[in-house]
Structures are given as C-alpha cells and as structure tokens.
Coordinates of C-alpha atoms and ligand atoms in Angstrom, one line a residue:
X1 CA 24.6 -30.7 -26.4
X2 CA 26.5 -27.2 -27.3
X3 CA 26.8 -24.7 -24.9
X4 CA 24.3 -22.8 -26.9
X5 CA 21.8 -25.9 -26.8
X6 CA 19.1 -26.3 -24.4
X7 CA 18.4 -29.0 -22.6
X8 CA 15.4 -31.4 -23.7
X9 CA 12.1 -29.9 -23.1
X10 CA 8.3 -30.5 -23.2
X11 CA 6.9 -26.8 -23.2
X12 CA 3.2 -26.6 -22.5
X13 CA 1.8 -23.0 -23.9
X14 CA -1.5 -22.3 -21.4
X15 CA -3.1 -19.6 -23.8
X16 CA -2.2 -21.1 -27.2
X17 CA -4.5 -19.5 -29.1
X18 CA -4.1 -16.0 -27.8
X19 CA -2.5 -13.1 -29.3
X20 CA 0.8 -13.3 -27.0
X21 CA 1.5 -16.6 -28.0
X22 CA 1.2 -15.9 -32.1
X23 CA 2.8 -12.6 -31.8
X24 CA 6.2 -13.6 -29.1
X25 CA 6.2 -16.7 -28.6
X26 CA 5.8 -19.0 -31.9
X27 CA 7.8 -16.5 -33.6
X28 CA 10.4 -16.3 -30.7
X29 CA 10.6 -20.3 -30.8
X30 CA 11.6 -20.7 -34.0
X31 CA 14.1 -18.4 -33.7
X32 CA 16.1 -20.2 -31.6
X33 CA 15.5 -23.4 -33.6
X34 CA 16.9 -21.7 -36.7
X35 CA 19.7 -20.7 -34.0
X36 CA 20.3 -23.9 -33.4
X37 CA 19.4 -23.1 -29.4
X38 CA 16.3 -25.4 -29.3
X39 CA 17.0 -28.9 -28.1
X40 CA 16.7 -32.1 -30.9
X41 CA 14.6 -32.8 -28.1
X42 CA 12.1 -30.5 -27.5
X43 CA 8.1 -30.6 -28.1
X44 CA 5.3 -28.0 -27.7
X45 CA 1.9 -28.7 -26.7
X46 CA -0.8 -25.6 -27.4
X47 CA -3.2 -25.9 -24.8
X48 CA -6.6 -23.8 -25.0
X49 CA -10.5 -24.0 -24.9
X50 CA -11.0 -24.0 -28.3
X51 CA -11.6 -26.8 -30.7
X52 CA -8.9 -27.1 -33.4
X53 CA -7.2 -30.0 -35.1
X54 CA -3.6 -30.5 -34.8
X55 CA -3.7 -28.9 -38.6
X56 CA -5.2 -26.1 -37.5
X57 CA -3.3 -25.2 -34.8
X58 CA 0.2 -26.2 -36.7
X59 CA -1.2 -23.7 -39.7
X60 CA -1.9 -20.8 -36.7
X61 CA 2.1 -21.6 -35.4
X62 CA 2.9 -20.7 -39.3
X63 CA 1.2 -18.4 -40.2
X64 CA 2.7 -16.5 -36.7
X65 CA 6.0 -17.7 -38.5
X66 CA 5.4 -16.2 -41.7
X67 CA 7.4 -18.7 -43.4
X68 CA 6.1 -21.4 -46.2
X69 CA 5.1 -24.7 -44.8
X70 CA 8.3 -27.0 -46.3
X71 CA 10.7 -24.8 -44.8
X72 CA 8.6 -25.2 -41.4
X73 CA 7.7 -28.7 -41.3
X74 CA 10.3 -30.3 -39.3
X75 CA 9.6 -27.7 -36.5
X76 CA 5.9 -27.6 -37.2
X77 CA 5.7 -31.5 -36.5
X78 CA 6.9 -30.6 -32.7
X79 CA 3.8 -29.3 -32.1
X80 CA 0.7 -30.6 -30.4
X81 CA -2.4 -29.3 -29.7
X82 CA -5.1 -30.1 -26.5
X83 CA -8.4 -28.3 -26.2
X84 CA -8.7 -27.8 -22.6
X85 CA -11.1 -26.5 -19.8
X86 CA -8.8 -25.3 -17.3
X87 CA -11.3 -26.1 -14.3
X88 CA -12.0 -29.8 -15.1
X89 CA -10.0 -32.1 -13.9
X90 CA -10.4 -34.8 -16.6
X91 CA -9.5 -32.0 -19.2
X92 CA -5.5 -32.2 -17.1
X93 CA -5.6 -35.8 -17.2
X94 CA -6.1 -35.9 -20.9
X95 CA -3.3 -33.6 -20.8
X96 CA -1.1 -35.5 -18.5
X97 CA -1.8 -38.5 -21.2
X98 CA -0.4 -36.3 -24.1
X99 CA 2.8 -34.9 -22.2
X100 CA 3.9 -38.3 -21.4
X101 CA 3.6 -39.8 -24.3
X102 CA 5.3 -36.9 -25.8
X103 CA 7.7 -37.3 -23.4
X104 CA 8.3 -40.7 -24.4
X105 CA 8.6 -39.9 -27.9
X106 CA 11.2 -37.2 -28.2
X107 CA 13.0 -38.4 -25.3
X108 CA 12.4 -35.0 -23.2
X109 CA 13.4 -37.1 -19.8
X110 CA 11.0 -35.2 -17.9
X111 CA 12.2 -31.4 -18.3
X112 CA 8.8 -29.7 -18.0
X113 CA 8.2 -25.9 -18.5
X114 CA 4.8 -25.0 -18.4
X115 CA 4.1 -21.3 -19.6
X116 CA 0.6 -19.4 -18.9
X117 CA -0.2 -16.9 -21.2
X118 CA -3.5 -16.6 -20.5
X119 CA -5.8 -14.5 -18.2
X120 CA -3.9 -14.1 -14.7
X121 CA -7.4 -15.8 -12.8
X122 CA -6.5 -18.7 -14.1
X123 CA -2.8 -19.1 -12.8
X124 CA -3.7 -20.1 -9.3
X125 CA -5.7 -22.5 -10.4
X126 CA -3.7 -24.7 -12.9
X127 CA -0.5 -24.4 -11.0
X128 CA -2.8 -26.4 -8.2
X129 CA -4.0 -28.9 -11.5
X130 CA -0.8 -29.6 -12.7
X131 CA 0.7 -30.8 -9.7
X132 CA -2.7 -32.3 -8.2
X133 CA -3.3 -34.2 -11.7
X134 CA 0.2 -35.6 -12.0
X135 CA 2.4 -32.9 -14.7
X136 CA 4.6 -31.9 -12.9
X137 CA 7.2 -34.6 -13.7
X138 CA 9.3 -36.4 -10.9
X139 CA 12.4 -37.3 -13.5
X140 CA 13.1 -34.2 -14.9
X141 CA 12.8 -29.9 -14.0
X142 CA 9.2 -28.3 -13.8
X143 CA 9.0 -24.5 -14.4
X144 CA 6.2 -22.3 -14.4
X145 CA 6.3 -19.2 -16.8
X146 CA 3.6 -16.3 -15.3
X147 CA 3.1 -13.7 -17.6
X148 CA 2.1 -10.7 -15.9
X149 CA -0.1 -8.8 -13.8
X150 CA 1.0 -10.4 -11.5
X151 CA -1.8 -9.3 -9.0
X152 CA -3.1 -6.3 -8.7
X153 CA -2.1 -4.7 -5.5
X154 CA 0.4 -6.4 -2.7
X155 CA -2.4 -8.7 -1.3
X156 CA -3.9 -9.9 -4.2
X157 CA -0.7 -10.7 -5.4
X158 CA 0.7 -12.4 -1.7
X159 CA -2.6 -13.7 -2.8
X160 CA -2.0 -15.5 -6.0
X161 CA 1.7 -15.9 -5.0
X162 CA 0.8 -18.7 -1.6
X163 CA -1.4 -20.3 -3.9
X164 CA 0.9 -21.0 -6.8
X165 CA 3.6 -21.4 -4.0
X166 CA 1.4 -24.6 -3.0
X167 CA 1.9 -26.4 -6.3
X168 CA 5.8 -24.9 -7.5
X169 CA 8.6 -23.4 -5.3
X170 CA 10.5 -20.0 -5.4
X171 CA 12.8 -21.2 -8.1
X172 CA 10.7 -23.3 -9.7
X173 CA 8.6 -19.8 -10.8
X174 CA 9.3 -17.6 -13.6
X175 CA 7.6 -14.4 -13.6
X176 CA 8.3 -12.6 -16.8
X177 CA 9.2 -8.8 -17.2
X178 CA 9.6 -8.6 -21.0
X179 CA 11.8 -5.4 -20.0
X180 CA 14.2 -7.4 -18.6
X181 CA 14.7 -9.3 -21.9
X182 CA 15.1 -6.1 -24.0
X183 CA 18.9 -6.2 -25.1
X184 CA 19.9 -1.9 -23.7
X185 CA 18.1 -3.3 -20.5
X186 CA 20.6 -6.0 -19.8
X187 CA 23.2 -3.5 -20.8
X188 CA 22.8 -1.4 -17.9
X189 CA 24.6 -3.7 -16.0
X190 CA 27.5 -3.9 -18.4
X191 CA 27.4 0.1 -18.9
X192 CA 27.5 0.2 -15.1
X193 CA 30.4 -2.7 -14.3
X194 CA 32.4 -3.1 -17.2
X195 CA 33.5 0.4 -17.5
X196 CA 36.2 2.0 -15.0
X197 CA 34.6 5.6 -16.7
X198 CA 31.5 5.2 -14.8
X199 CA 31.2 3.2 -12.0
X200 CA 33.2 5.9 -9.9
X201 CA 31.1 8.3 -10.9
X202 CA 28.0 6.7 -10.1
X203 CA 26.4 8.3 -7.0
X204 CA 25.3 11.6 -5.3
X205 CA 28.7 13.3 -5.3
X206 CA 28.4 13.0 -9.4
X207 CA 25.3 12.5 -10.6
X208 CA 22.8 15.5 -10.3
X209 CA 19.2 12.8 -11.5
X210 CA 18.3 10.3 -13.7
X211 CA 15.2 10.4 -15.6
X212 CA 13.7 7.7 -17.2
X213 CA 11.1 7.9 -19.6
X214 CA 8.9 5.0 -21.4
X215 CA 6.5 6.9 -23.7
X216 CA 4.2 4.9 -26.2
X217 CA 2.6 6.1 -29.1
X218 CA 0.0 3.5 -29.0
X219 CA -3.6 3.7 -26.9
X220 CA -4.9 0.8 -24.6
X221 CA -6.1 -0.6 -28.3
X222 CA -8.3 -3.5 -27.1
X223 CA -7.6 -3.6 -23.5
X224 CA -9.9 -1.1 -22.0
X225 CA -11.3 -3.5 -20.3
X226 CA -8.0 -4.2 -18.5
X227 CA -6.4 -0.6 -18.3
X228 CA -9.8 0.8 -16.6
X229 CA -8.4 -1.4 -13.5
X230 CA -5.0 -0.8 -14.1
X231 CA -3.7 2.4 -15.2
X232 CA 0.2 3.5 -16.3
X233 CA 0.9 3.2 -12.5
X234 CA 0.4 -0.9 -12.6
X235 CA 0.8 -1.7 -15.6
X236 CA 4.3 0.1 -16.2
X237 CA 5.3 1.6 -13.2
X238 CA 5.2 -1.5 -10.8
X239 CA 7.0 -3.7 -12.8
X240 CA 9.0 -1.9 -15.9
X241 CA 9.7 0.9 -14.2
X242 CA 10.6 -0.4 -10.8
X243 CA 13.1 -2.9 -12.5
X244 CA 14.9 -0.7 -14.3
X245 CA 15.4 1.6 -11.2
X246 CA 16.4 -1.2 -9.6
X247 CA 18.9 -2.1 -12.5
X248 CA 20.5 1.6 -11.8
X249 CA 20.4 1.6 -8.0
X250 CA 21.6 -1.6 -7.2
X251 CA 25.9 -2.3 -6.1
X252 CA 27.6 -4.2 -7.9
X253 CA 26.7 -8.2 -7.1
X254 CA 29.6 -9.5 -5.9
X255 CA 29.3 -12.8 -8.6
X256 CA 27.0 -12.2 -11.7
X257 CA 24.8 -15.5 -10.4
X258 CA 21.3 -15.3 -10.2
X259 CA 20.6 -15.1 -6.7
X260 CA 23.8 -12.2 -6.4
X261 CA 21.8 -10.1 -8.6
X262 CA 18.7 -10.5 -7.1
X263 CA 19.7 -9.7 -3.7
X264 CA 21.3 -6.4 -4.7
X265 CA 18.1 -5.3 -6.5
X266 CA 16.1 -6.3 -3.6
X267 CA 17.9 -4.5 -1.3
X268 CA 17.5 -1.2 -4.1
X269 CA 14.1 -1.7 -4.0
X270 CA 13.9 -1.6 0.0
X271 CA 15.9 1.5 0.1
X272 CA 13.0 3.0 -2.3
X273 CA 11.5 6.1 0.2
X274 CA 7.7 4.8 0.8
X275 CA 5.4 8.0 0.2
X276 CA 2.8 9.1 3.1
X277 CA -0.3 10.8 1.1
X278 CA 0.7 14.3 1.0
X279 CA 4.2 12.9 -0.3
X280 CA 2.3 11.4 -3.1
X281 CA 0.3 14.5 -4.4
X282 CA 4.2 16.5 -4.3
X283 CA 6.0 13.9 -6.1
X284 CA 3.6 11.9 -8.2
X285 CA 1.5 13.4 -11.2
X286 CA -1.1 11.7 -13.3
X287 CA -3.0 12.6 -17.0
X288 CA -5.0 11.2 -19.4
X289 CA -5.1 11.6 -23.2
X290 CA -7.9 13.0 -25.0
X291 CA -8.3 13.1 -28.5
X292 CA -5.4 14.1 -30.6
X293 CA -3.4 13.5 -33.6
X294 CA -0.9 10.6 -33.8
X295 CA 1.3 10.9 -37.2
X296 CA -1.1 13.2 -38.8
X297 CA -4.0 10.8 -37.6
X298 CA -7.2 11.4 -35.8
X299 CA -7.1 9.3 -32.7
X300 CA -9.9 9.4 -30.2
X301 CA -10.0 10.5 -26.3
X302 CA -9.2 7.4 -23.9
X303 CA -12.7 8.2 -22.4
X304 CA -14.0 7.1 -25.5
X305 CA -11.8 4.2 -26.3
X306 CA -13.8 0.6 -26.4
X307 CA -14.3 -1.2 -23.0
X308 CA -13.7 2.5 -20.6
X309 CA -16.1 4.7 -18.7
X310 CA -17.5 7.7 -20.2
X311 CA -15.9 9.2 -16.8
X312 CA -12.9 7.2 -16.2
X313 CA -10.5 8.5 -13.6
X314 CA -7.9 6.3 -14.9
X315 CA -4.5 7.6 -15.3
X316 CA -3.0 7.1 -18.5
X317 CA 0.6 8.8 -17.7
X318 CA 2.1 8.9 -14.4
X319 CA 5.2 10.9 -13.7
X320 CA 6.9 11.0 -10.5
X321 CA 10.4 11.3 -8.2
X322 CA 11.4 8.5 -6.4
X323 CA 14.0 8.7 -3.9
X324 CA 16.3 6.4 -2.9
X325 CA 17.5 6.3 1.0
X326 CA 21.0 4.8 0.9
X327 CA 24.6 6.2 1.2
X328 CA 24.9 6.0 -2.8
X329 CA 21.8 7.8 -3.7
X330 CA 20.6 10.3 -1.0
X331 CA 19.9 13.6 -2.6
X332 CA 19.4 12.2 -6.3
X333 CA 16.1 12.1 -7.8
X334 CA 15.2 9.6 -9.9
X335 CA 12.1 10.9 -12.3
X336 CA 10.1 8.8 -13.9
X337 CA 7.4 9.4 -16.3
X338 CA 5.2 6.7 -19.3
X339 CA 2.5 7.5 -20.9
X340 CA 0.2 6.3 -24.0
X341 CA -0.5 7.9 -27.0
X342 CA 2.6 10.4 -26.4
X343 CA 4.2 12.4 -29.6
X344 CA 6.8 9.4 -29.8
X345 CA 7.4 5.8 -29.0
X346 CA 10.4 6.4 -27.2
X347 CA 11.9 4.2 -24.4
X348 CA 15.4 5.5 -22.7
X349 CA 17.5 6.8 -19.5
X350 CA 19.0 9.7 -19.1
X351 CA 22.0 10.1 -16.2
X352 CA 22.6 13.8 -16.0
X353 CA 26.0 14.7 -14.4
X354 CA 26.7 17.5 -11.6
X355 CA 28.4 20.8 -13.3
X356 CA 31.7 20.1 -12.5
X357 CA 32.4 23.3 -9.3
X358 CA 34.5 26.0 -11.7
X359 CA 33.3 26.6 -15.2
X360 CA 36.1 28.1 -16.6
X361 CA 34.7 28.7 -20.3
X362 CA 31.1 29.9 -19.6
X363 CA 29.8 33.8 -19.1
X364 CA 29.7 34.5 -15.4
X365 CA 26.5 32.9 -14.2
X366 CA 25.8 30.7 -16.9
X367 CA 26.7 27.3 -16.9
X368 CA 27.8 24.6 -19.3
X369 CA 25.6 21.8 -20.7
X370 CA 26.0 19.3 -18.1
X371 CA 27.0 15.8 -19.0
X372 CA 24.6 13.1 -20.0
X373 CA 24.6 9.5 -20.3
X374 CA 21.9 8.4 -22.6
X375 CA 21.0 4.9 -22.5
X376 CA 18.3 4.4 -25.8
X377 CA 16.2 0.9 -25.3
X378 CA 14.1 1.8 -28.3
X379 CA 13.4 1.9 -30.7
X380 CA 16.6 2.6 -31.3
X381 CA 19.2 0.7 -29.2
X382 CA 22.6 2.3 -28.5
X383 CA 24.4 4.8 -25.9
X384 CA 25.3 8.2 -26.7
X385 CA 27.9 10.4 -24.5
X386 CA 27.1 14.5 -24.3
X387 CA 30.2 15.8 -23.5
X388 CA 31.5 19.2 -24.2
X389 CA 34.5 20.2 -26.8
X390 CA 36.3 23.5 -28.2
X391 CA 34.4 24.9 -30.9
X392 CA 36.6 24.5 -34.1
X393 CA 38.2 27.9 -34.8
X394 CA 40.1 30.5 -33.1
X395 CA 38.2 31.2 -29.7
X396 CA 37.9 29.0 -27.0
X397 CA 34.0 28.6 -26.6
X398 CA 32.5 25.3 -26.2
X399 CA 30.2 23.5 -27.8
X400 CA 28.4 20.0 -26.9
X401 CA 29.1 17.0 -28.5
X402 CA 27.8 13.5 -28.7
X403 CA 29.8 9.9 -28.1
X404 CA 27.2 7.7 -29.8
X405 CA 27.3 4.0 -30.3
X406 CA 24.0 3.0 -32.1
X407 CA 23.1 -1.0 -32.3
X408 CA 21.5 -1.7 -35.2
X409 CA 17.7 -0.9 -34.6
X410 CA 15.5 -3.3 -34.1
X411 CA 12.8 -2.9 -37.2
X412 CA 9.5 -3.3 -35.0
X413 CA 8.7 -2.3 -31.4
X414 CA 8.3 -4.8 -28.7
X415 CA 10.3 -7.4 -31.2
X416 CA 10.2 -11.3 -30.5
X417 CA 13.8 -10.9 -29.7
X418 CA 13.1 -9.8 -25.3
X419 CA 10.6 -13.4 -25.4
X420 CA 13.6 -14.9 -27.2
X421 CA 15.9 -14.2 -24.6
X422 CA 13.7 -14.8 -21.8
X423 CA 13.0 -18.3 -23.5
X424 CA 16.1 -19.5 -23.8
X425 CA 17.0 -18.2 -20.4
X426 CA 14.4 -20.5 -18.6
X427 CA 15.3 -23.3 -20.8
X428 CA 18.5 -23.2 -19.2
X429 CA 17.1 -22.2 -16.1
X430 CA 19.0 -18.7 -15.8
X431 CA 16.2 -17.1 -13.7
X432 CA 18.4 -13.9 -13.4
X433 CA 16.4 -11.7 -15.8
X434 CA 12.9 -13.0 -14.5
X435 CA 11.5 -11.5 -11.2
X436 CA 11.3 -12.8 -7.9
X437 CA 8.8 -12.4 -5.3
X438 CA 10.4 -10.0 -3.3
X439 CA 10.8 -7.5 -6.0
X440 CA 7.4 -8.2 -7.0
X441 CA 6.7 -7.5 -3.5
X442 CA 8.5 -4.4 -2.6
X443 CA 6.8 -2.8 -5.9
X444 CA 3.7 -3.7 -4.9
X445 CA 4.0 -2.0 -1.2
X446 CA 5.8 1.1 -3.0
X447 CA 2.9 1.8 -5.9
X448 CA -0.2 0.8 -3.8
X449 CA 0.4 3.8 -1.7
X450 CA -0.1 6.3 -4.5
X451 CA -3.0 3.8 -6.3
X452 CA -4.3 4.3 -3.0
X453 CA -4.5 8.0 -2.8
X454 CA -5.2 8.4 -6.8
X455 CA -7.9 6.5 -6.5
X456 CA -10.0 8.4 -3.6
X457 CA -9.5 12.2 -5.5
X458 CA -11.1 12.6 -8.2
X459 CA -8.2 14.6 -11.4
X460 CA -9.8 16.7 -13.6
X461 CA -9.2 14.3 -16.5
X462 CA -8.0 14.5 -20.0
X463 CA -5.3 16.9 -19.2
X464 CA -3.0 16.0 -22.5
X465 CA -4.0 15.5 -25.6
X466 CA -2.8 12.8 -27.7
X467 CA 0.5 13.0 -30.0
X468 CA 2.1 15.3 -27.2
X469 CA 4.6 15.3 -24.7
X470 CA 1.8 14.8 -22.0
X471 CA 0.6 17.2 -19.0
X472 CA 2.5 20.5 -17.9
X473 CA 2.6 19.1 -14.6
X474 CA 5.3 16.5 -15.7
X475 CA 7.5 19.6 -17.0
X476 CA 6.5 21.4 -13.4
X477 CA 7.3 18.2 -11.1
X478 CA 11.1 18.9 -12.3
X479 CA 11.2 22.3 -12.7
X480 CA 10.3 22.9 -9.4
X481 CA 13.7 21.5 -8.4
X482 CA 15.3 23.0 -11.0
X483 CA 15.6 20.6 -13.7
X484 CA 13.4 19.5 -17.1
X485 CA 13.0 16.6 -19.0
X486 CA 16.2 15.9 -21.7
X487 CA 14.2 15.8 -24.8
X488 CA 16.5 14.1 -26.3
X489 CA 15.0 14.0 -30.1
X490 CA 15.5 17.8 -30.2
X491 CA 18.6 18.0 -28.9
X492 CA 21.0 19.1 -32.1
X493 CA 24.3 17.6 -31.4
X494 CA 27.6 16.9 -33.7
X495 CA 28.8 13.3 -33.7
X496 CA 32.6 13.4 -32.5
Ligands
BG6_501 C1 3.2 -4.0 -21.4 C2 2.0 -3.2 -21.1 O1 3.7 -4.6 -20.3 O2 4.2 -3.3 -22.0 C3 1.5 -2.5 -22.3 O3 1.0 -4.0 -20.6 C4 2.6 -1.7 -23.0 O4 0.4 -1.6 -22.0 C5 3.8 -2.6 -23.2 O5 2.1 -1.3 -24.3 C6 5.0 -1.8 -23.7 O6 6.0 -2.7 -24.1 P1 7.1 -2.3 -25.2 O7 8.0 -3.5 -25.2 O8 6.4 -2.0 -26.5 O9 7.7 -1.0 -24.7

C-alpha cells in the first residue's frame, strides 16, 4: 500500500439513492480511484428502501459519474446494492449477510465505515442496528459517517449524540462539516502557522475585526420543508460558521495531530462570549428574502417558496458580532453574516488591520486604507494582500494595492472535491477535519440562545429582496462601531 493508498474498506452508503450520494459521493469515489487513493480492496454497498437491481443501482453510480460504462466497469463491479427498511431487524441481517461475504471476497479484513446520508431520525437508530445485528466488525475499524444536522438545538443533539454513543465511541464517529473539506478552509491554518508575516500580528494589538461572510445565490430550492425549522442560524451559523471562527481563534496546536487541533478549537469555542437576550437583539440581526431578481431572473419571495408558511418568521440571513473573551482576542469583533439568494455566491474572510498610530502620507484627519487579508474559499480560491504603495510619478501619495495569489477556481460550487477530502480522510482515519462533540456542543449552547430569543418576537419579515446585499441592518450592526462590510468585488485594486 502507497502512502497515498487507503486501507481496505467495505463502505456502506445509508441513503444510496438520495441526491447527496449521486451528487458528492459516487462522483467523489471515483475520484480517488482514478487517483489511485482507493484501496484494491475496497467495496461499496448502496443501501436504501427502494427496489433496484444491482444494474440499476450500478447505472445510477454512472450516470452520477458521467463517464461511459467500459471506462467504469472495473469500479462499477465494486458496487452492491441492498434494499433496506431501516427499522426491521431482518432487513440488517440480510445486510450483515451481504457485508461479510463482501468482506470475504475482496479481502476488506474487517475495516467497516458505514456512512448515513439520509434523514438525521434515522441515525440513532441504525447506529443501535448495526452493532445490535452484528456489523460492526470485531477484526477490523468501524466508523460511522453523520452527515449533518446534527440535532437541532443542544439537547436534541446530547440527544441523538448518547444514543449513537451506545452503539460507536467518540473516535469511532465522524461528523461531517463539508466546510472543513473545502481546500482555502484548511488553508487558514497554514496562512496562520506557516507564515512568520502573520502569526505576530494576529491579535487585538493588530488586528482592528474580521468579517466573514458566506452569501449564496441560491434559495432553500426543495428544502422548505427543512429550512422552515432551521433557518441561516442552524443551518450555517452553528456549524460553518462556528468552525471557521474557530479555525481563526484558535493558538497554535502544539503538534498538528488530531486531538492537538481539536483541543485548541474547543477551547476557541469556550472563550466564545454567550449572549443574555438583550445582547442578542444588539449584536445579532436577521432578514428574509422576498422576491427579486437573481442574474436578470425573476425569483420568488421565500414566503412563497414550496414547503414554507405563508407567514414564516424564518430567518433567511443572520448577521452578527461575536466576541471572543481571551487575552488574544478581547476588543476584536468578529462579524459574521450568510444569507440566501444574495447578489453573489461569495464565500471568504476578511482580517482588517489596525491603522498603523502616525499616518504620515494622508490629509490631516483622514486616514489610509487599512490593511486587509483576504482569504477567498469560493468560488474563487486564493489570498489577496491590500497593502498600500507610492503612486507612480512624482508626488508621494499613496495608493492601495493588491498581493493576490489565485488557485485555480474550482468550475462548480460546492464541488466533489471537500467529500473527496473528507473521504479519504476517514479512510485513513484522520478525524482532524471532521467535528467532535464538544464543538458540536459548544455551538449548540452559543446559537440556541439567540434561536431562542428569535423565535419568541415576531421580525417584520421580508426585509431584503432577493439578488441584494441583504438588510440595512447588517450595514448598521458595523457601522455602529465604526466599520462596514469590505465588499470586496467592488473594490478596484492594481495587482503589484
Ligand atoms: C449546507 C446548507 O450545509 O451548505 C445549505 O445546508 C447550503 O443550505 C450549503 O446551501 C452551502 O454549501 P456550499 O459548499 O455551497 O457553500
């Protein structure tokens, strides 16, 4: 086995047939087979309610592929497929039947990772099945894969958590945040501790905020249903959000190891200031589209999207200031603010330096352009520098500048590549970019407080429309403390 090889593996897909699985994870598979990543020894079993041959799920795998069936066949034959109740026992002993004779047949030696992408009711209850009825293999690793919500609030989730804790230990669970696989994400790390230029300057004394912004052009599409119960704060803020905040706060692990890098997020995450109710209503804002224009398109009001009240009072932006109550960060706000159907899809982080105390080359009482770090996650991928230079010529007035170092764009959004990443990751059970329970935890206890508050007032609701930045009261939230969002797509800057 290479370094780049993964260990033998029986992967068991909970969810087969469902949109996740044909749009990340088939695609994401085969990827690292063409890579050369995927064990000689590795099978897949689909597992789902439906009826469908083993043709018909092996033509669903390539037509998720795209490719023609020769060129697919020997990775195409690794697949199985099991139509399964996921409350019946006998259903998980057919299963158990299948696995080990799999098992058997591609000499997998037991390694066992079982993924659920499927409807989050459900994960309780097979991780009880699968050890109960036998799957969980004594020769080899088991690992569970939870796609999210993982809960809903902090007891729900404690919830789900002690009853898949029955079945599968702490680091036997891998709960994904697809954010964590996205390639600028796991830079911030490297921007952070590879680089003598910022890692000094990375705290109160330098840095004047940090804004982070993950804006979406699309709606809820067809997950009304879901959003009416979930809103931006859960769905992004608890877990994307939090994370990268956590990626930005967090010292430097002493040893890049799993457990290293978890602790110092954890401890991030405690030092996150909890809100009391009139904190909330200062520091947290909330809108909701209504109908608008997306790339020259009529796009309906979220009120009238499929599957959501007429009257919803679900938020479909959230901005807000977190503060973070540790030597490194008091007195540095970090804003946050995602949304759907803004002007742009446009995911990135923006460290705003402190003017630096004697401007010798502005008017009296102006200032310069301060500095920025901007870290792009998409849809373009890169780092760009605003720094300030002579302008060319005979004076000595300044003029900004950009650093940039662009990575080659990724050509779609949400690409297989962060599920390719996080796959190959648990294969070789690297659980560093997956979350654990404490983080899940501590963002939990930090968003329920202003869910909680949200959800007894009533906002006067749509307050944006759609294709625009979102509400004025995002722009107020920092203006009141002097500051405003770094649009970054308008800002006109030379190259250096
Ligand atoms: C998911 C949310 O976690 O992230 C979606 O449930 C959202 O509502 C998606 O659209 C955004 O992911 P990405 O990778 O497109 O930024």
């Amino acid at each position: 086995m290479s370094n780049q090889e993964t260990p033998s593996v029986l992967l068991t897909i909970f969810g087969a047939t469902g949109d996740l699985a044909s749009r990340k994870l088939f695609p994401s598979l085969y990827n690292l087979y063409q890579k050369g990543h995927l064990s000689k020894n590795f099978a897949c079993v689909g597992v789902a309610r439906r009826n469908l041959t083993q043709e018909e799920f092996r033509q669903r795998v390539q037509d998720s592929i795209g490719e023609d069936a020769e060129a697919l066949q020997p990775f195409l034959d690794r697949f199985s497929y099991h139509s399964h109740d996921v409350a019946d026992r006998s259903s998980y002993k057919a299963l158990k039947q299948i696995t080990d004779e799999l098992d058997d047949r591609y000499h997998i030696g037991g390694n066992r990772i079982f993924y659920l992408a499927m409807a989050p009711e459900f994960f309780g209850t097979i991780a009880e099945h699968l050890k109960q009825d036998g799957l969980k293999s004594s020769d080899g690793f088991n690992r569970l894969v939870i796609e999210k919500p993982f809960g809903h609030n902090l007891p729900s989730a404690k919830e789900l958590n002690d009853h898949i804790r029955e079945s599968f230990n702490e680091e036997e669970i891998y709960r994904i945040d697809h954010y964590l696989g996205k390639e600028m994400v796991q830079n911030i790390e490297v921007i952070r501790f590879a680089n003598a230029l910022f890692e000094p300057l990375w705290n109160n004394r330098h840095i004047s905020n940090i804004q982070i912004t993950l804006a979406e052009e699309l709606g809820v599409e067809e997950r009304g249903g879901y959003y009416e119960k979930s809103g931006a704060i859960r769905d992004m803020v608890q877990n994307h959000i939090l994370q990268m905040v956590s990626l930005l706060a967090m010292e430097p692990p002493i040893r890049l190891t799993t457990d290293e890098i978890r602790s110092e997020k954890v401890k991030a995450l405690r030092a996150l200031r909890s809100l009391r109710t009139e904190e909330v209503r200062d520091s947290f804002v909330r809108g909701q589209y209504d109908a608008g224009e997306i790339r020259a398109n009529a796009v309906p009001a979220y009120r009238d999207e499929d599957h959501v009240d007429t009257d919803s009072n679900t938020e479909t932006f959230v901005a807000g200031k977190l503060t973070i109550d540790n030597f490194r960060w008091a007195g540095v706000p970090f804003y946050i603010r995602t949304g759907k159907r803004m002007q742009a899809k446009s995911t990135k982080i923006v460290v705003q330096f402190k003017d630096i105390p004697m401007n010798l080359y502005a008017e009296q009482g102006e200032t310069l352009n301060p500095n920025l770090l901007i870290i792009h996650i998409q849809p373009d991928e890169g780092i760009t520098l605003h720094l300030n230079a002579k302008k060319s010529g005979e004076s000595l007035e300044t003029t900004p500048v950009k650093l940039n170092a662009a990575n080659t764009a990724p050509t779609g959004i949400n690409t297989p590549e962060a599920y390719e990443k996080l796959l190959f990751d648990c294969m070789r059970g690297d659980a560093t970019n997956f979350t654990h329970w404490d983080e899940v935890a501590l963002s939990w206890q930090f968003v329920d407080k202003i869910s909680s508050v949200w959800e007894a007032e009533k906002e006067s609701f749509p307050n944006y429309k759609a294709g625009t930045p979102g509400p004025v009261v995002a722009d107020e939230l920092l203006e009141r403390d002097g500051f405003h969002w770094w649009d970054i797509e308008s800002l006109e800057l030379k190259d250096c």
